[in-house]
PDB file of C-alpha atoms in Angstrom:
ATOM      1  CA  GLY A 269       6.022  12.658  11.365  1.00 68.00           C
ATOM      2  CA  ALA A 270       5.652  11.499   7.717  1.00 86.00           C
ATOM      3  CA  VAL A 271       1.918  11.840   8.344  1.00 93.00           C
ATOM      4  CA  VAL A 272      -0.510  11.908   4.890  1.00 96.00           C
ATOM      5  CA  SER A 273      -4.130  12.780   5.514  1.00 96.00           C
ATOM      6  CA  GLN A 274      -7.174  12.095   2.958  1.00 97.00           C
ATOM      7  CA  HIS A 275     -11.104  14.125   1.887  1.00 97.00           C
ATOM      8  CA  PRO A 276     -13.527  12.458   2.299  1.00 97.00           C
ATOM      9  CA  SER A 277     -12.840   9.253   4.588  1.00 97.00           C
ATOM     10  CA  TRP A 278     -16.253   8.218   2.544  1.00 97.00           C
ATOM     11  CA  VAL A 279     -18.166   9.516  -0.296  1.00 97.00           C
ATOM     12  CA  ILE A 280     -21.833   8.403  -2.109  1.00 97.00           C
ATOM     13  CA  CYS A 281     -22.424   9.949  -5.399  1.00 96.00           C
ATOM     14  CA  LYS A 282     -24.754   9.028  -8.365  1.00 97.00           C
ATOM     15  CA  SER A 283     -23.369   7.737 -11.267  1.00 97.00           C
ATOM     16  CA  GLY A 284     -22.657   9.506 -14.430  1.00 97.00           C
ATOM     17  CA  THR A 285     -21.119  12.581 -11.865  1.00 97.00           C
ATOM     18  CA  SER A 286     -17.425  13.151 -10.747  1.00 97.00           C
ATOM     19  CA  VAL A 287     -15.964  13.395  -7.276  1.00 97.00           C
ATOM     20  CA  LYS A 288     -12.913  14.663  -6.056  1.00 97.00           C
ATOM     21  CA  ILE A 289     -10.726  13.321  -3.317  1.00 98.00           C
ATOM     22  CA  GLU A 290      -7.402  15.392  -1.923  1.00 97.00           C
ATOM     23  CA  CYS A 291      -4.521  13.892  -0.213  1.00 96.00           C
ATOM     24  CA  ARG A 292      -2.323  16.202   2.052  1.00 95.00           C
ATOM     25  CA  SER A 293       0.837  15.440   3.833  1.00 93.00           C
ATOM     26  CA  LEU A 294       0.912  17.120   6.750  1.00 93.00           C
ATOM     27  CA  ASP A 295       3.748  17.733   8.296  1.00 90.00           C
ATOM     28  CA  PHE A 296       6.166  17.317   5.271  1.00 89.00           C
ATOM     29  CA  GLN A 297       6.566  17.931   1.792  1.00 88.00           C
ATOM     30  CA  ALA A 298       6.099  15.395  -1.106  1.00 86.00           C
ATOM     31  CA  THR A 299       7.547  15.559  -4.699  1.00 83.00           C
ATOM     32  CA  THR A 300       5.876  12.599  -5.646  1.00 90.00           C
ATOM     33  CA  MET A 301       2.911  11.176  -3.689  1.00 94.00           C
ATOM     34  CA  PHE A 302       1.129   7.990  -5.512  1.00 96.00           C
ATOM     35  CA  TRP A 303      -2.563   7.095  -6.133  1.00 97.00           C
ATOM     36  CA  TYR A 304      -4.270   3.342  -5.817  1.00 97.00           C
ATOM     37  CA  ARG A 305      -6.733   1.413  -5.853  1.00 96.00           C
ATOM     38  CA  GLN A 306      -7.410  -1.339  -3.657  1.00 94.00           C
ATOM     39  CA  PHE A 307     -10.836  -4.181  -3.868  1.00 90.00           C
ATOM     40  CA  PRO A 308     -12.119  -6.123  -0.550  1.00 87.00           C
ATOM     41  CA  LYS A 309      -9.229  -7.921   0.755  1.00 85.00           C
ATOM     42  CA  GLN A 310      -6.866  -7.503  -2.062  1.00 90.00           C
ATOM     43  CA  SER A 311      -4.383  -6.366  -2.521  1.00 93.00           C
ATOM     44  CA  LEU A 312      -2.800  -2.148  -3.557  1.00 94.00           C
ATOM     45  CA  MET A 313      -3.007  -1.782  -7.296  1.00 94.00           C
ATOM     46  CA  LEU A 314      -0.872   1.186  -8.258  1.00 94.00           C
ATOM     47  CA  MET A 315      -2.970   3.495 -10.771  1.00 96.00           C
ATOM     48  CA  ALA A 316      -0.613   6.313 -11.224  1.00 95.00           C
ATOM     49  CA  THR A 317       2.412   8.515  -9.940  1.00 94.00           C
ATOM     50  CA  SER A 318       1.577  12.764  -9.271  1.00 91.00           C
ATOM     51  CA  ASN A 319       4.747  14.548  -9.454  1.00 86.00           C
ATOM     52  CA  GLU A 320       4.882  18.362  -8.551  1.00 84.00           C
ATOM     53  CA  GLY A 321       4.430  20.769 -10.571  1.00 83.00           C
ATOM     54  CA  SER A 322       4.010  18.122 -13.374  1.00 85.00           C
ATOM     55  CA  LYS A 323       1.797  15.244 -15.779  1.00 89.00           C
ATOM     56  CA  ALA A 324       1.024  11.982 -13.641  1.00 92.00           C
ATOM     57  CA  THR A 325       1.925   8.633 -14.834  1.00 94.00           C
ATOM     58  CA  TYR A 326      -0.092   6.478 -15.075  1.00 96.00           C
ATOM     59  CA  GLU A 327      -0.334   2.828 -15.253  1.00 94.00           C
ATOM     60  CA  GLN A 328      -1.196   0.215 -17.898  1.00 93.00           C
ATOM     61  CA  GLY A 329      -5.154   0.089 -18.122  1.00 94.00           C
ATOM     62  CA  VAL A 330      -5.722   3.352 -15.647  1.00 95.00           C
ATOM     63  CA  GLU A 331      -8.134   5.579 -18.067  1.00 94.00           C
ATOM     64  CA  LYS A 332      -5.976   9.565 -17.766  1.00 93.00           C
ATOM     65  CA  ASP A 333      -8.841  11.114 -19.015  1.00 95.00           C
ATOM     66  CA  LYS A 334     -11.041   9.331 -16.348  1.00 96.00           C
ATOM     67  CA  PHE A 335      -8.938   9.981 -13.642  1.00 97.00           C
ATOM     68  CA  LEU A 336      -7.275  13.462 -13.399  1.00 96.00           C
ATOM     69  CA  ILE A 337      -4.490  13.616 -11.234  1.00 94.00           C
ATOM     70  CA  ASN A 338      -3.450  16.918 -10.249  1.00 91.00           C
ATOM     71  CA  HIS A 339      -0.461  17.493  -8.368  1.00 89.00           C
ATOM     72  CA  ALA A 340      -0.498  21.533  -7.928  1.00 82.00           C
ATOM     73  CA  SER A 341       1.787  21.329  -4.841  1.00 88.00           C
ATOM     74  CA  LEU A 342       4.450  19.851  -2.088  1.00 88.00           C
ATOM     75  CA  THR A 343       1.794  18.700  -0.495  1.00 92.00           C
ATOM     76  CA  LEU A 344      -1.316  18.623  -2.139  1.00 93.00           C
ATOM     77  CA  SER A 345      -3.037  15.891  -4.620  1.00 94.00           C
ATOM     78  CA  THR A 346      -6.247  15.639  -6.051  1.00 95.00           C
ATOM     79  CA  LEU A 347      -8.155  12.592  -7.949  1.00 97.00           C
ATOM     80  CA  THR A 348     -11.225  13.150  -9.549  1.00 97.00           C
ATOM     81  CA  VAL A 349     -13.025   9.978 -10.451  1.00 97.00           C
ATOM     82  CA  THR A 350     -15.138  11.955 -13.730  1.00 97.00           C
ATOM     83  CA  SER A 351     -18.575  10.852 -15.172  1.00 96.00           C
ATOM     84  CA  ALA A 352     -18.375   8.079 -12.459  1.00 96.00           C
ATOM     85  CA  HIS A 353     -20.223   4.296 -12.553  1.00 96.00           C
ATOM     86  CA  PRO A 354     -20.529   2.010 -10.014  1.00 96.00           C
ATOM     87  CA  GLU A 355     -17.753   0.231 -11.680  1.00 95.00           C
ATOM     88  CA  ASP A 356     -15.568   2.182 -10.648  1.00 96.00           C
ATOM     89  CA  SER A 357     -16.478   2.432  -6.324  1.00 96.00           C
ATOM     90  CA  SER A 358     -13.252   1.216  -4.386  1.00 95.00           C
ATOM     91  CA  PHE A 359     -11.042   1.762  -2.430  1.00 96.00           C
ATOM     92  CA  TYR A 360      -8.845   5.089  -3.132  1.00 97.00           C
ATOM     93  CA  ILE A 361      -5.448   5.265  -0.710  1.00 97.00           C
ATOM     94  CA  CYS A 362      -2.792   7.835  -1.856  1.00 97.00           C
ATOM     95  CA  SER A 363       0.433   7.434  -0.197  1.00 96.00           C
ATOM     96  CA  ALA A 364       3.283  10.748  -0.017  1.00 93.00           C
ATOM     97  CA  THR A 365       7.286   9.079  -0.765  1.00 89.00           C
ATOM     98  CA  LEU A 366       9.766  10.389   1.793  1.00 82.00           C
ATOM     99  CA  ALA A 367      13.886  10.496   0.237  1.00 77.00           C
ATOM    100  CA  GLY A 368      13.982   6.871   1.595  1.00 78.00           C
ATOM    101  CA  GLY A 369      11.893   5.263  -0.525  1.00 84.00           C
ATOM    102  CA  GLU A 370       9.501   3.885   1.910  1.00 89.00           C
ATOM    103  CA  GLN A 371       6.019   5.136   1.532  1.00 92.00           C
ATOM    104  CA  TYR A 372       3.463   6.479   3.848  1.00 94.00           C
ATOM    105  CA  PHE A 373      -0.482   6.516   3.221  1.00 96.00           C
ATOM    106  CA  GLY A 374      -3.628   8.466   4.226  1.00 96.00           C
ATOM    107  CA  PRO A 375      -6.331   7.137   5.577  1.00 96.00           C
ATOM    108  CA  GLY A 376      -7.980   6.316   2.715  1.00 96.00           C
ATOM    109  CA  THR A 377     -11.223   7.026   0.533  1.00 97.00           C
ATOM    110  CA  ARG A 378     -14.312   5.058  -0.385  1.00 96.00           C
ATOM    111  CA  LEU A 379     -15.724   5.907  -2.493  1.00 97.00           C
ATOM    112  CA  THR A 380     -19.742   4.444  -3.094  1.00 97.00           C
ATOM    113  CA  VAL A 381     -21.389   4.746  -7.344  1.00 97.00           C
ATOM    114  CA  THR A 382     -25.401   4.853  -6.893  1.00 96.00           C
TER     115      THR A 382
ATOM    116  CA  GLY B 286       6.716  -5.340 -14.418  1.00 64.00           C
ATOM    117  CA  GLN B 287       8.114  -7.340 -11.600  1.00 73.00           C
ATOM    118  CA  GLN B 288       5.642  -9.569  -9.572  1.00 86.00           C
ATOM    119  CA  VAL B 289       6.247 -10.525  -6.438  1.00 94.00           C
ATOM    120  CA  MET B 290       4.417 -13.514  -5.073  1.00 96.00           C
ATOM    121  CA  GLN B 291       3.567 -13.843  -1.400  1.00 97.00           C
ATOM    122  CA  ILE B 292       2.419 -17.626   0.290  1.00 97.00           C
ATOM    123  CA  PRO B 293      -0.066 -18.227   2.275  1.00 97.00           C
ATOM    124  CA  GLN B 294      -2.666 -16.032   1.854  1.00 96.00           C
ATOM    125  CA  TYR B 295      -4.373 -16.880   4.937  1.00 97.00           C
ATOM    126  CA  GLN B 296      -2.860 -16.991   8.091  1.00 97.00           C
ATOM    127  CA  HIS B 297      -4.971 -18.231  11.026  1.00 97.00           C
ATOM    128  CA  VAL B 298      -3.126 -18.967  14.256  1.00 98.00           C
ATOM    129  CA  GLN B 299      -3.488 -19.463  18.246  1.00 98.00           C
ATOM    130  CA  GLU B 300      -2.465 -16.902  20.169  1.00 98.00           C
ATOM    131  CA  GLY B 301       1.451 -17.368  21.417  1.00 98.00           C
ATOM    132  CA  GLU B 302       2.399 -19.612  17.994  1.00 98.00           C
ATOM    133  CA  ASP B 303       4.538 -17.754  15.861  1.00 98.00           C
ATOM    134  CA  PHE B 304       3.232 -17.013  12.317  1.00 98.00           C
ATOM    135  CA  THR B 305       5.479 -16.315   8.762  1.00 98.00           C
ATOM    136  CA  THR B 306       4.830 -14.867   5.213  1.00 98.00           C
ATOM    137  CA  TYR B 307       6.678 -15.488   2.126  1.00 98.00           C
ATOM    138  CA  CYS B 308       7.434 -12.866  -0.511  1.00 98.00           C
ATOM    139  CA  ASN B 309       8.916 -13.948  -3.961  1.00 97.00           C
ATOM    140  CA  SER B 310      10.181 -12.472  -7.192  1.00 96.00           C
ATOM    141  CA  SER B 311      12.043 -13.712 -10.187  1.00 93.00           C
ATOM    142  CA  THR B 312      13.671 -11.267 -10.987  1.00 93.00           C
ATOM    143  CA  THR B 313      16.779  -9.744  -7.945  1.00 95.00           C
ATOM    144  CA  LEU B 314      15.430  -7.116  -6.212  1.00 95.00           C
ATOM    145  CA  SER B 315      16.786  -3.473  -5.305  1.00 93.00           C
ATOM    146  CA  ASN B 316      15.088  -3.389  -2.508  1.00 95.00           C
ATOM    147  CA  ILE B 317      11.520  -4.701  -0.543  1.00 96.00           C
ATOM    148  CA  GLN B 318       9.373  -2.981   2.269  1.00 96.00           C
ATOM    149  CA  TRP B 319       6.808  -4.153   4.967  1.00 98.00           C
ATOM    150  CA  TYR B 320       3.507  -3.196   5.149  1.00 97.00           C
ATOM    151  CA  LYS B 321       1.576  -3.278   7.467  1.00 98.00           C
ATOM    152  CA  GLN B 322      -3.206  -3.397   7.004  1.00 97.00           C
ATOM    153  CA  ARG B 323      -4.932  -3.483  10.246  1.00 96.00           C
ATOM    154  CA  PRO B 324      -9.117  -4.767   8.932  1.00 92.00           C
ATOM    155  CA  GLY B 325     -10.363  -1.037   8.266  1.00 90.00           C
ATOM    156  CA  GLY B 326      -7.313   0.062   8.250  1.00 93.00           C
ATOM    157  CA  HIS B 327      -4.964   1.507   5.797  1.00 94.00           C
ATOM    158  CA  PRO B 328      -1.127   0.257   4.750  1.00 95.00           C
ATOM    159  CA  VAL B 329       1.497   1.344   8.044  1.00 95.00           C
ATOM    160  CA  PHE B 330       4.749   0.844   6.795  1.00 95.00           C
ATOM    161  CA  LEU B 331       6.978  -1.439   9.082  1.00 97.00           C
ATOM    162  CA  ILE B 332      10.459  -1.818   7.090  1.00 96.00           C
ATOM    163  CA  GLN B 333      13.012  -1.625   4.584  1.00 96.00           C
ATOM    164  CA  LEU B 334      15.459  -4.614   3.360  1.00 97.00           C
ATOM    165  CA  VAL B 335      18.456  -3.168   0.825  1.00 96.00           C
ATOM    166  CA  LYS B 336      20.793  -5.257   1.828  1.00 97.00           C
ATOM    167  CA  SER B 337      21.631  -9.000   0.419  1.00 97.00           C
ATOM    168  CA  GLY B 338      21.019 -11.608   3.027  1.00 97.00           C
ATOM    169  CA  GLU B 339      19.723  -8.753   5.797  1.00 97.00           C
ATOM    170  CA  VAL B 340      17.681  -9.371   8.412  1.00 98.00           C
ATOM    171  CA  LYS B 341      16.452  -6.905  10.406  1.00 98.00           C
ATOM    172  CA  LYS B 342      14.014  -7.041  14.076  1.00 98.00           C
ATOM    173  CA  GLN B 343      11.222  -5.011  15.215  1.00 97.00           C
ATOM    174  CA  LYS B 344      10.587  -6.993  18.654  1.00 97.00           C
ATOM    175  CA  ARG B 345       8.331  -9.762  17.963  1.00 98.00           C
ATOM    176  CA  LEU B 346       8.498  -9.475  14.107  1.00 98.00           C
ATOM    177  CA  THR B 347      12.049 -10.435  12.764  1.00 98.00           C
ATOM    178  CA  PHE B 348      13.099  -9.706   8.108  1.00 98.00           C
ATOM    179  CA  GLN B 349      14.735 -11.314   5.834  1.00 98.00           C
ATOM    180  CA  PHE B 350      16.050 -10.750   2.522  1.00 98.00           C
ATOM    181  CA  GLY B 351      17.350 -13.367   0.438  1.00 97.00           C
ATOM    182  CA  GLU B 352      21.253 -13.851  -0.552  1.00 96.00           C
ATOM    183  CA  ALA B 353      19.811 -12.961  -3.725  1.00 96.00           C
ATOM    184  CA  LYS B 354      17.417 -10.855  -3.342  1.00 96.00           C
ATOM    185  CA  LYS B 355      14.700 -12.267  -4.684  1.00 96.00           C
ATOM    186  CA  ASN B 356      12.393 -13.164  -1.510  1.00 97.00           C
ATOM    187  CA  SER B 357      12.239 -12.216   2.373  1.00 98.00           C
ATOM    188  CA  SER B 358      10.195 -12.805   4.713  1.00 98.00           C
ATOM    189  CA  LEU B 359       8.119 -11.558   8.155  1.00 98.00           C
ATOM    190  CA  HIS B 360       8.627 -13.857  10.883  1.00 98.00           C
ATOM    191  CA  ILE B 361       6.436 -13.429  14.111  1.00 98.00           C
ATOM    192  CA  THR B 362       7.522 -15.034  17.226  1.00 98.00           C
ATOM    193  CA  ALA B 363       4.272 -15.893  19.355  1.00 98.00           C
ATOM    194  CA  THR B 364       2.059 -13.486  18.097  1.00 98.00           C
ATOM    195  CA  GLN B 365      -0.988 -11.101  20.167  1.00 98.00           C
ATOM    196  CA  THR B 366      -4.233 -10.966  18.633  1.00 97.00           C
ATOM    197  CA  THR B 367      -3.127  -7.075  18.341  1.00 97.00           C
ATOM    198  CA  ASP B 368      -0.575  -8.240  15.860  1.00 98.00           C
ATOM    199  CA  VAL B 369      -3.764  -9.068  13.902  1.00 98.00           C
ATOM    200  CA  GLY B 370      -3.965  -7.588   9.815  1.00 97.00           C
ATOM    201  CA  THR B 371      -3.230  -8.264   6.661  1.00 97.00           C
ATOM    202  CA  TYR B 372       1.134  -7.261   5.229  1.00 98.00           C
ATOM    203  CA  PHE B 373       2.458  -7.028   2.826  1.00 97.00           C
ATOM    204  CA  CYS B 374       5.365  -6.879   0.686  1.00 97.00           C
ATOM    205  CA  ALA B 375       6.358  -4.603  -1.793  1.00 96.00           C
ATOM    206  CA  ALA B 376       9.023  -4.171  -4.289  1.00 95.00           C
ATOM    207  CA  GLY B 377      10.915  -1.167  -4.541  1.00 92.00           C
ATOM    208  CA  GLY B 378      11.268   0.109  -8.220  1.00 87.00           C
ATOM    209  CA  SER B 379      11.791   3.143 -10.204  1.00 84.00           C
ATOM    210  CA  ASN B 380      11.512   6.808  -9.416  1.00 84.00           C
ATOM    211  CA  TYR B 381      10.182   5.372  -5.812  1.00 88.00           C
ATOM    212  CA  LYS B 382       6.957   3.652  -7.029  1.00 91.00           C
ATOM    213  CA  LEU B 383       6.627   0.146  -4.668  1.00 93.00           C
ATOM    214  CA  THR B 384       4.178  -3.220  -6.411  1.00 93.00           C
ATOM    215  CA  PHE B 385       2.512  -5.058  -3.638  1.00 95.00           C
ATOM    216  CA  GLY B 386       2.373  -8.971  -3.040  1.00 96.00           C
ATOM    217  CA  LYS B 387      -1.176  -9.515  -2.505  1.00 96.00           C
ATOM    218  CA  GLY B 388      -0.886  -9.730   1.159  1.00 97.00           C
ATOM    219  CA  THR B 389      -1.497 -12.744   3.606  1.00 98.00           C
ATOM    220  CA  LEU B 390      -4.376 -12.096   6.143  1.00 97.00           C
ATOM    221  CA  LEU B 391      -3.168 -13.395   9.626  1.00 98.00           C
ATOM    222  CA  THR B 392      -6.001 -13.789  11.842  1.00 97.00           C
ATOM    223  CA  VAL B 393      -5.399 -14.514  15.820  1.00 97.00           C
ATOM    224  CA  ASN B 394      -7.889 -16.995  17.916  1.00 95.00           C
ATOM    225  CA  PRO B 395      -6.830 -15.602  21.594  1.00 93.00           C
TER     226      PRO B 395
END
């Protein structure tokens, strides 16, 4: 149980384009999902909290207009990186939380912006 | 926001040796969680500690939460090559948010 999927697993896009990443909880409903960013050999940096049916809560320093988050259902949250630049290249990971507070992570999406 | 310091950053051991990673906070934590991330993989939940002085075991892994709930440790007895990966502690906050430590990368020489 507690399986989270992410799609795509990797994507290459050109500078200036937008990329959408999907995060799904496969066997449970998640009212809260989280989006993280991870640079090579570094820790996870929380970008935002995605709440089903309401606006996402962004961490300080994260541009909400650049990283659009939509949590339209109890099993799906999407992150859209708009007008991507090379510095947006990173590993993006989502997670969903159960009532106990533990988080279950998706396999991640590696974004490369050329 | 709360911060958690994790040491060491790297640890290389011979297979069969023990390994410990430590997590410290300047503030009292409501709970602390531990995750393992294999190279190229994603973090996998290991355990959550909530009570002061709590000790939990999972086979060769022993997790401790300090009496003051400001520090925690993960100890692996007799490491195996399958233990390779980065171990993260994460402090639980409001609304289920987690603040991750920088992690300890464990490598095991067979």
